[in-house]
JSON list of C-alpha atoms in Angstrom, two decimals:
[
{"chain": "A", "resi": 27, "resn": "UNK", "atom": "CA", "xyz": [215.18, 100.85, 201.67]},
{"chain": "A", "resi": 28, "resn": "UNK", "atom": "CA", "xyz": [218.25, 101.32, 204.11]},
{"chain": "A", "resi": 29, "resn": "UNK", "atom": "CA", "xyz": [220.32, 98.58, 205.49]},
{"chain": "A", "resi": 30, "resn": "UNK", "atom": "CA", "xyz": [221.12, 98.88, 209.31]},
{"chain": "A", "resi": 31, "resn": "UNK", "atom": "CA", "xyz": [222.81, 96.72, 211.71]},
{"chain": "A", "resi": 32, "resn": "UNK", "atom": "CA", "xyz": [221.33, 95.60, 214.54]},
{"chain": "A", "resi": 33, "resn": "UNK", "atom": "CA", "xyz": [223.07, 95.80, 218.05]},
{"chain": "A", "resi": 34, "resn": "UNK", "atom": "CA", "xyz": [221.79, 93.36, 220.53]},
{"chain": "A", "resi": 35, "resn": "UNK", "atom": "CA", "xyz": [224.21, 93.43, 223.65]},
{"chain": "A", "resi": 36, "resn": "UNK", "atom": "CA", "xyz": [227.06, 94.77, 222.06]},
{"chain": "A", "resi": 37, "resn": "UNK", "atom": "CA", "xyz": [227.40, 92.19, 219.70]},
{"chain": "A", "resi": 38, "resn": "UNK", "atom": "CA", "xyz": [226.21, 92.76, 215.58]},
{"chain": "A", "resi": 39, "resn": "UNK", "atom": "CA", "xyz": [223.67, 90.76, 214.70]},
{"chain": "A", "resi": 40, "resn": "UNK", "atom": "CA", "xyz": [222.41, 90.25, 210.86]},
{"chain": "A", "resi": 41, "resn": "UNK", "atom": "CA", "xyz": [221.83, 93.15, 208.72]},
{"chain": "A", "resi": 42, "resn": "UNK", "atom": "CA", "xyz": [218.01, 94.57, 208.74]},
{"chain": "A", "resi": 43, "resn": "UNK", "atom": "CA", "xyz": [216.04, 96.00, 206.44]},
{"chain": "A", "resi": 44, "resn": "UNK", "atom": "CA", "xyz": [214.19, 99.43, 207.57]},
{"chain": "A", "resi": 45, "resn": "UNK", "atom": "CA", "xyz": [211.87, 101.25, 205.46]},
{"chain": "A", "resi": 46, "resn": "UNK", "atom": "CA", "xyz": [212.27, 105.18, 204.15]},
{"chain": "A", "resi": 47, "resn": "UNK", "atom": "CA", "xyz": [209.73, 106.93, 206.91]},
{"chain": "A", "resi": 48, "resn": "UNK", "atom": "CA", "xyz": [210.56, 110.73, 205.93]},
{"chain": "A", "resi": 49, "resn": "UNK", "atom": "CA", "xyz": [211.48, 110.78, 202.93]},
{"chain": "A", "resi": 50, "resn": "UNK", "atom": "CA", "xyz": [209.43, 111.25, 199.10]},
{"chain": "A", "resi": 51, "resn": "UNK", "atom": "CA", "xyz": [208.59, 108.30, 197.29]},
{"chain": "A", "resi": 52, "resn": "UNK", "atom": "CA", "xyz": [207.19, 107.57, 193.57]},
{"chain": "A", "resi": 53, "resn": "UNK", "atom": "CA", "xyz": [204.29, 104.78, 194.91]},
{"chain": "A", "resi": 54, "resn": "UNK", "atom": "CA", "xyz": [201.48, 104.56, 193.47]},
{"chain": "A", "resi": 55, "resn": "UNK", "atom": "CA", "xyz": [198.16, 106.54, 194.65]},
{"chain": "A", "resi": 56, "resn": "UNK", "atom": "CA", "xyz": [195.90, 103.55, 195.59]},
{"chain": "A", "resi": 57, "resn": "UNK", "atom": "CA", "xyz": [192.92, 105.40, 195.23]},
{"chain": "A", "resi": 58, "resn": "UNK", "atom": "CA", "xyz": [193.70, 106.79, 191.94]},
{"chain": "A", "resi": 59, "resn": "UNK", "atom": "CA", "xyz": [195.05, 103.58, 190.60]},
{"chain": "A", "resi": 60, "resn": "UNK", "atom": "CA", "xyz": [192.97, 101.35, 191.23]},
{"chain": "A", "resi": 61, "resn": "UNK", "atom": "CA", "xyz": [189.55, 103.52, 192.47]},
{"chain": "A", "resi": 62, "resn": "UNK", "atom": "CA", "xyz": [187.44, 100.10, 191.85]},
{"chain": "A", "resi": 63, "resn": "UNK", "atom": "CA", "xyz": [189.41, 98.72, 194.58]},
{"chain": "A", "resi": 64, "resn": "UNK", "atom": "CA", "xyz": [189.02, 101.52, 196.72]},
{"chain": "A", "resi": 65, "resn": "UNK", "atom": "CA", "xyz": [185.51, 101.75, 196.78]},
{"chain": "A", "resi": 66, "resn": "UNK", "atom": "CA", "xyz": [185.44, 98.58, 197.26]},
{"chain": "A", "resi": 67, "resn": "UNK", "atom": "CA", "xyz": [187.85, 98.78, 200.73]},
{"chain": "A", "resi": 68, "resn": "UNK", "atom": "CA", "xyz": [185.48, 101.84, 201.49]},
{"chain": "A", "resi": 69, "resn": "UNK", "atom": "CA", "xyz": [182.47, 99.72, 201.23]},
{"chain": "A", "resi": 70, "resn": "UNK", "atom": "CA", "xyz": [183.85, 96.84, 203.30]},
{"chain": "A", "resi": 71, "resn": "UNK", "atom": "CA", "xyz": [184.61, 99.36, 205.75]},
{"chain": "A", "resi": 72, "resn": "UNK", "atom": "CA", "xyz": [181.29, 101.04, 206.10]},
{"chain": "A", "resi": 73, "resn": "UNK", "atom": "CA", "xyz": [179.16, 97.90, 206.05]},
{"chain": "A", "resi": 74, "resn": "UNK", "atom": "CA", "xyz": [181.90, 96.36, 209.12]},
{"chain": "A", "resi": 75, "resn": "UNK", "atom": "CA", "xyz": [181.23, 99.51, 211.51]},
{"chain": "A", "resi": 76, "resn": "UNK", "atom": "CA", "xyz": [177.55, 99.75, 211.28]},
{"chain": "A", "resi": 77, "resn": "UNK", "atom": "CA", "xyz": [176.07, 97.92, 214.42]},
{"chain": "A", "resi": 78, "resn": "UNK", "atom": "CA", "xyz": [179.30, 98.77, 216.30]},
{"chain": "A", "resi": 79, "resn": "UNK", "atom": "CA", "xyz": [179.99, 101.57, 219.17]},
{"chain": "A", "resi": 80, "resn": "UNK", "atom": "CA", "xyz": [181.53, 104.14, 216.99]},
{"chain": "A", "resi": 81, "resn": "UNK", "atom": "CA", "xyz": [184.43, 104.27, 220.48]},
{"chain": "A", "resi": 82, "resn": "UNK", "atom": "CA", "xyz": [184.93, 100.17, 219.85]},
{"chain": "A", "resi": 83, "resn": "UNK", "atom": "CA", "xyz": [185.48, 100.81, 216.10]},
{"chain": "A", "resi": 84, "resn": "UNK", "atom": "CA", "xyz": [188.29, 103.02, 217.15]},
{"chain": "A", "resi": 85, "resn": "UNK", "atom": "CA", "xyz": [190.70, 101.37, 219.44]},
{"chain": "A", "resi": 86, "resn": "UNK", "atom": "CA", "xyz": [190.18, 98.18, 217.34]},
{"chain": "A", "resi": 87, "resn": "UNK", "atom": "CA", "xyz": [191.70, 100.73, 214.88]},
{"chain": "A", "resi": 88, "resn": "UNK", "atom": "CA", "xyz": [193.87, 101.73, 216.93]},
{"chain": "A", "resi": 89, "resn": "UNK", "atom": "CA", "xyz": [195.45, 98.49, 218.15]},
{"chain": "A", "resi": 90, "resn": "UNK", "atom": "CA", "xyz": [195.62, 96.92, 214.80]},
{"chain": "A", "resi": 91, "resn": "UNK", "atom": "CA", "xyz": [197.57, 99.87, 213.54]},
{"chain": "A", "resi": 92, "resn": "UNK", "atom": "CA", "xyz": [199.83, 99.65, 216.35]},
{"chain": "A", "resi": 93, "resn": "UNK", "atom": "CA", "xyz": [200.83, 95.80, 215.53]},
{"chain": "A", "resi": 94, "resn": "UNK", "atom": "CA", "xyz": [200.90, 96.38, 212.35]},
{"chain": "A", "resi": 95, "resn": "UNK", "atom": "CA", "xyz": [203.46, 99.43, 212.59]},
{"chain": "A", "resi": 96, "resn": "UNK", "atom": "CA", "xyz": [201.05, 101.71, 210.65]},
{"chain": "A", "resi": 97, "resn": "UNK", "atom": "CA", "xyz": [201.82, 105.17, 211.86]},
{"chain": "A", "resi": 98, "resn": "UNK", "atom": "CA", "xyz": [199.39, 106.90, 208.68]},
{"chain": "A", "resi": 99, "resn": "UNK", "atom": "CA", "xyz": [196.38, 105.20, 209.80]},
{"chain": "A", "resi": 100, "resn": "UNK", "atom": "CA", "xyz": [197.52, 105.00, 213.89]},
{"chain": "A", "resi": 101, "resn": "UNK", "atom": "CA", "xyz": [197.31, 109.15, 213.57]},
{"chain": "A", "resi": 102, "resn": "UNK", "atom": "CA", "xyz": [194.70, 108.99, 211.62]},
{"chain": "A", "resi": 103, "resn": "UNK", "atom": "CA", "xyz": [192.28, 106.81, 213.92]},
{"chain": "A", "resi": 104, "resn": "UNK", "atom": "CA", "xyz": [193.54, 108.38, 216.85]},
{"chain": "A", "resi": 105, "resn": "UNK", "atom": "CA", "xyz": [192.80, 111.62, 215.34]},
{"chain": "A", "resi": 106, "resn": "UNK", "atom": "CA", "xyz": [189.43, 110.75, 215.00]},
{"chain": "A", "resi": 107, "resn": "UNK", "atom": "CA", "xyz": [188.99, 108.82, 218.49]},
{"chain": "A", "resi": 108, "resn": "UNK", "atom": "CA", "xyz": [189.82, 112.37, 220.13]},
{"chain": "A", "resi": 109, "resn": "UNK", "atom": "CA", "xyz": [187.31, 113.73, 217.55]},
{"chain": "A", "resi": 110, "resn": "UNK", "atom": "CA", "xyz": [184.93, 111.61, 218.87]},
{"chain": "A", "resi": 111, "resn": "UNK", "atom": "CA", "xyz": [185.54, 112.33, 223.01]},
{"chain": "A", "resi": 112, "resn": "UNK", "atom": "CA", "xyz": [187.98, 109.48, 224.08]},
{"chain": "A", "resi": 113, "resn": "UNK", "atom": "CA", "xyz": [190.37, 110.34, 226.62]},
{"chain": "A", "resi": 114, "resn": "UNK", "atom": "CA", "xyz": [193.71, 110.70, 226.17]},
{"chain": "A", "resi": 115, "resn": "UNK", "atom": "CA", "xyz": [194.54, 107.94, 228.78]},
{"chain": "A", "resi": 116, "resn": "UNK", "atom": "CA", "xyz": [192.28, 105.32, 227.17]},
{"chain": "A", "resi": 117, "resn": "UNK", "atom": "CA", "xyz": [194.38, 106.76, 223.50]},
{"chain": "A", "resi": 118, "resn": "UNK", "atom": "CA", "xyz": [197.78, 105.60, 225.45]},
{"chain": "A", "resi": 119, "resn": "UNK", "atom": "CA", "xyz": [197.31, 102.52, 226.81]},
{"chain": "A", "resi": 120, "resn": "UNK", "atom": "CA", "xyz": [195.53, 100.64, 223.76]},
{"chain": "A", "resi": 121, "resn": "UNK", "atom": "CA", "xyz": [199.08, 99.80, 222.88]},
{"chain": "A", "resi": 122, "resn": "UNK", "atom": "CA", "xyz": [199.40, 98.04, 226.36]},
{"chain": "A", "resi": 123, "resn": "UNK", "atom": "CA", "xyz": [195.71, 97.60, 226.68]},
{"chain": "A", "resi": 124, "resn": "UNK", "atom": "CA", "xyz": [196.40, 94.01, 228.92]},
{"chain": "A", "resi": 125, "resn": "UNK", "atom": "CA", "xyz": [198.29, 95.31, 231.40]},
{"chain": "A", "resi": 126, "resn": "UNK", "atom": "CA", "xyz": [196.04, 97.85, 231.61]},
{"chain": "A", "resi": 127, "resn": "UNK", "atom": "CA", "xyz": [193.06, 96.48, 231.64]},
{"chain": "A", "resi": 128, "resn": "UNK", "atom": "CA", "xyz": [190.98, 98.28, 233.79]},
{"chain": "A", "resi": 129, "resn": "UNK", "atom": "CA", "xyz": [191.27, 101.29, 231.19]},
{"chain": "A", "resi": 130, "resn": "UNK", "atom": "CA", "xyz": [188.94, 99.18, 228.83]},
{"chain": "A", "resi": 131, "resn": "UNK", "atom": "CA", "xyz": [185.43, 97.57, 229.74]},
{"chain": "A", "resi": 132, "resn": "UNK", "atom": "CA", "xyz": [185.37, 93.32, 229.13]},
{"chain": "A", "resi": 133, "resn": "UNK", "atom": "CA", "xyz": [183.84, 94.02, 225.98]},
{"chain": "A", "resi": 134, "resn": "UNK", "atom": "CA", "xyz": [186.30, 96.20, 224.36]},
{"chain": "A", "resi": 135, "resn": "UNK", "atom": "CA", "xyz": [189.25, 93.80, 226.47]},
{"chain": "A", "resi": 136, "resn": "UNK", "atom": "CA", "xyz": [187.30, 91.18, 224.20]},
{"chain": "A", "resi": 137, "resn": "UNK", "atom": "CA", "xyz": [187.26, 93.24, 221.18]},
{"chain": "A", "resi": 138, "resn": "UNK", "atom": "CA", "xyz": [190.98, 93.92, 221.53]},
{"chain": "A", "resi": 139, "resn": "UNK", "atom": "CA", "xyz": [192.11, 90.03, 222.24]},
{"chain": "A", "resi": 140, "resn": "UNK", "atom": "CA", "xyz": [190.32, 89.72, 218.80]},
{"chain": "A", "resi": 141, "resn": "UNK", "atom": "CA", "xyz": [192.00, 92.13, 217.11]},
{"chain": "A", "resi": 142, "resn": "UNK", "atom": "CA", "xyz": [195.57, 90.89, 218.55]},
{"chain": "A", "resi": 143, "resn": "UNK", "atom": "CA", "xyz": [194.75, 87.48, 217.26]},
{"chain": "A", "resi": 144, "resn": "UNK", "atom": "CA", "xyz": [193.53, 88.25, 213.93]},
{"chain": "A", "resi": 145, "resn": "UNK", "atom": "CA", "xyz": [196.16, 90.52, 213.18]},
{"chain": "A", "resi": 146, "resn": "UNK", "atom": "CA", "xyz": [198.64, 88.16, 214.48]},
{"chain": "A", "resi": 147, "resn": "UNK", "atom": "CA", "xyz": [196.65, 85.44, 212.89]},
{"chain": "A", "resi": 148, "resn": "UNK", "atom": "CA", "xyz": [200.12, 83.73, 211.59]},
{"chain": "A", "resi": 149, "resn": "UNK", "atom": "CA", "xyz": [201.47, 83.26, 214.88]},
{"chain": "A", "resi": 150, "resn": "UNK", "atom": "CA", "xyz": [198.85, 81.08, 216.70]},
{"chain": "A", "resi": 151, "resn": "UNK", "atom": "CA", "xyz": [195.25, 81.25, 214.50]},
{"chain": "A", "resi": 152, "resn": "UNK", "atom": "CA", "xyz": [192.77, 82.57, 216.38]},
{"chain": "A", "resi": 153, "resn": "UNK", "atom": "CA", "xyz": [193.03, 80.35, 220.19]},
{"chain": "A", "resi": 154, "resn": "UNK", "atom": "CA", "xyz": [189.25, 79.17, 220.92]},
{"chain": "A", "resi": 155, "resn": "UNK", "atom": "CA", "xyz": [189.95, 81.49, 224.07]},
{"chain": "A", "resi": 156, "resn": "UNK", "atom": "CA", "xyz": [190.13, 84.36, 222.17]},
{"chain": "A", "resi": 157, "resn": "UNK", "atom": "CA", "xyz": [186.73, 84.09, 220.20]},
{"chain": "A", "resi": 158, "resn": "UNK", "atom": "CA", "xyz": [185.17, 82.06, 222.85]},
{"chain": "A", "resi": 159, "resn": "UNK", "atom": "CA", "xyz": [185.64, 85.48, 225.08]},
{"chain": "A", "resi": 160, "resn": "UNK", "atom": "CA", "xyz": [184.53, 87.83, 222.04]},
{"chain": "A", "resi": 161, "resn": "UNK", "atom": "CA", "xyz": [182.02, 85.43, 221.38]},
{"chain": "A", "resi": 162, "resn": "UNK", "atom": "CA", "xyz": [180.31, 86.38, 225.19]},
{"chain": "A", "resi": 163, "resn": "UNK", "atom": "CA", "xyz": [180.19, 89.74, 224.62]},
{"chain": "A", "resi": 164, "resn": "UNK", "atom": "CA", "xyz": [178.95, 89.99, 220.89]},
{"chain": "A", "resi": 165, "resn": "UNK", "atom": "CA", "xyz": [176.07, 88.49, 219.48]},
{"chain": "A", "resi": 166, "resn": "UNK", "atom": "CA", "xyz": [176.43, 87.16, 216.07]},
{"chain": "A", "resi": 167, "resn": "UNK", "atom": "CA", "xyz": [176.08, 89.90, 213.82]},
{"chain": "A", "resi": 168, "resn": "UNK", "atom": "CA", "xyz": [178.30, 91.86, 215.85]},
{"chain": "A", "resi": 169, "resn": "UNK", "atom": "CA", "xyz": [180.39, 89.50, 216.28]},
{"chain": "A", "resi": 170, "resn": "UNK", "atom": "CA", "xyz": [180.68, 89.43, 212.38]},
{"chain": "A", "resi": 171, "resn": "UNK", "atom": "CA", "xyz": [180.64, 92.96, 212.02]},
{"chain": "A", "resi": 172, "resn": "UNK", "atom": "CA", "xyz": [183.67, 92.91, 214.65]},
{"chain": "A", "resi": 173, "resn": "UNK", "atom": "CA", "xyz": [185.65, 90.35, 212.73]},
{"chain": "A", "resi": 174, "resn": "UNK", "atom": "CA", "xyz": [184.51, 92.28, 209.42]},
{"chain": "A", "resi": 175, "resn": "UNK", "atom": "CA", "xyz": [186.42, 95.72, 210.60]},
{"chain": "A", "resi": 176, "resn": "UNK", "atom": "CA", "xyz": [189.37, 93.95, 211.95]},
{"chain": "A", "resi": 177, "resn": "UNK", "atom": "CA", "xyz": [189.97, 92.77, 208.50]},
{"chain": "A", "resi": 178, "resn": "UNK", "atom": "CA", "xyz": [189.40, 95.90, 206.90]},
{"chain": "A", "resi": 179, "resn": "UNK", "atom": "CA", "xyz": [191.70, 97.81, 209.21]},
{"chain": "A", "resi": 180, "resn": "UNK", "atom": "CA", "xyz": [194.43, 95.33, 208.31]},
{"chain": "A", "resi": 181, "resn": "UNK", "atom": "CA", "xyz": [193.95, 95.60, 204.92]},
{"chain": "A", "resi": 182, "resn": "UNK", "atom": "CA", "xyz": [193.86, 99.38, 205.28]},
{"chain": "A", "resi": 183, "resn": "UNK", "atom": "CA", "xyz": [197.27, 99.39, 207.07]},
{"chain": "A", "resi": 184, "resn": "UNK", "atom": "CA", "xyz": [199.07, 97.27, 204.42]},
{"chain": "A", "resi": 185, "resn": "UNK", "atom": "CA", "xyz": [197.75, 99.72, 201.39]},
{"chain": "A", "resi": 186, "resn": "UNK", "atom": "CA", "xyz": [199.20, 102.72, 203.53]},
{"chain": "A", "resi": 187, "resn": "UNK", "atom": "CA", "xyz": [202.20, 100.65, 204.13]},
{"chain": "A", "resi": 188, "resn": "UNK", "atom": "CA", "xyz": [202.93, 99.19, 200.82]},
{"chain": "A", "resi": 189, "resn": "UNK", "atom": "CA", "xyz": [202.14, 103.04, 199.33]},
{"chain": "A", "resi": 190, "resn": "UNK", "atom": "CA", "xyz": [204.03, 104.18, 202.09]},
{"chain": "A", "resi": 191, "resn": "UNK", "atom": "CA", "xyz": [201.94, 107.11, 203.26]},
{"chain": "A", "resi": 192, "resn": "UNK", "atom": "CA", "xyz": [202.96, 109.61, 205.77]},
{"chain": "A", "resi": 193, "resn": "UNK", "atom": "CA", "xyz": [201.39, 110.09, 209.06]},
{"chain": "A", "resi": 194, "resn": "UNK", "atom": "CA", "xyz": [199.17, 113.38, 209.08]},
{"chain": "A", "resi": 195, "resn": "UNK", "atom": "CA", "xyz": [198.89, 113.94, 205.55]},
{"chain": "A", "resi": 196, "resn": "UNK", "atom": "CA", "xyz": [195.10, 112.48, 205.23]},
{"chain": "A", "resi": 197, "resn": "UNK", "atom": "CA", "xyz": [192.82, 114.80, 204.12]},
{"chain": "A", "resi": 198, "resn": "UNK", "atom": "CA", "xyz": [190.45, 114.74, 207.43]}
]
């Protein structure tokens, strides 16, 4: 860890903690450490996408990995939307999907409040709003399946965080 100052109209503000983002580190190898675990991730993670429009599953992806400052699983997931056929204008404005809107059908604009609020869940819970919208355009199992891969894409972010892995060195 570095420690920076942060300059916020020319005055210092507190010092800030930044993380390492190109250099080696000694963390552990999740998978290799605790492969139980793993599996287990891998599992949750199948069983949440099946049901779901393979195009959903990503930009949920996509977004979460965006708030959550996950650049290993952001290229990764991206990587894999293109794979897949979506458009490199769709790919762009996930970040700012509201204000662009008419990018994304109601359903994924649903999806995506979803995935803000869950990932965000300590700011505000999850505003009856939010699922009431989600809640329109998935039935129930979907609707579980949604909330099911929004977990496990927030739980894959923090392992690549806390293990701090490097954007494009997945083995896809």
């Amino acid at each position: 860890m570095t420690t920076t100052e942060i300059k916020t109209n020319d005055r210092t503000t507190t010092p800030a903690t930044t993380v390492r983002s190109n250099t080696t580190t000694n963390r552990l190898d999740f998978a290799k450490t605790a492969p139980k675990v793993f599996r287990a991730v891998i599992g949750l993670d199948a069983a949440a996408r099946a049901g779901l429009d393979p195009t959903l599953v990503e930009l949920v992806q996509i977004r979460a990995s965006h708030l959550n400052r996950c650049a290993y699983c952001l290229h990764m997931h991206t990587t894999d939307a293109r794979k897949a056929g979506e458009s490199e204008d769709r790919l762009h404005m996930v970040a700012v999907w509201q204000e662009a809107e008419h990018f994304f059908t109601e359903r994924e604009q649903a999806a995506l409040a979803l995935t803000d609020a869950v990932t965000r869940i300590g700011d505000a819970g999850v505003p009856d709003e939010v699922y009431d919208r989600a809640a329109a355009h998935f039935d129930e199992e979907e609707l579980a399946h949604l909330l099911a891969l929004i977990l496990t894409i927030n739980t894959w972010n923090r392992i690549a965080l806390s293990t701090a892995k490097r954007a494009g060195t997945d083995e896809r």
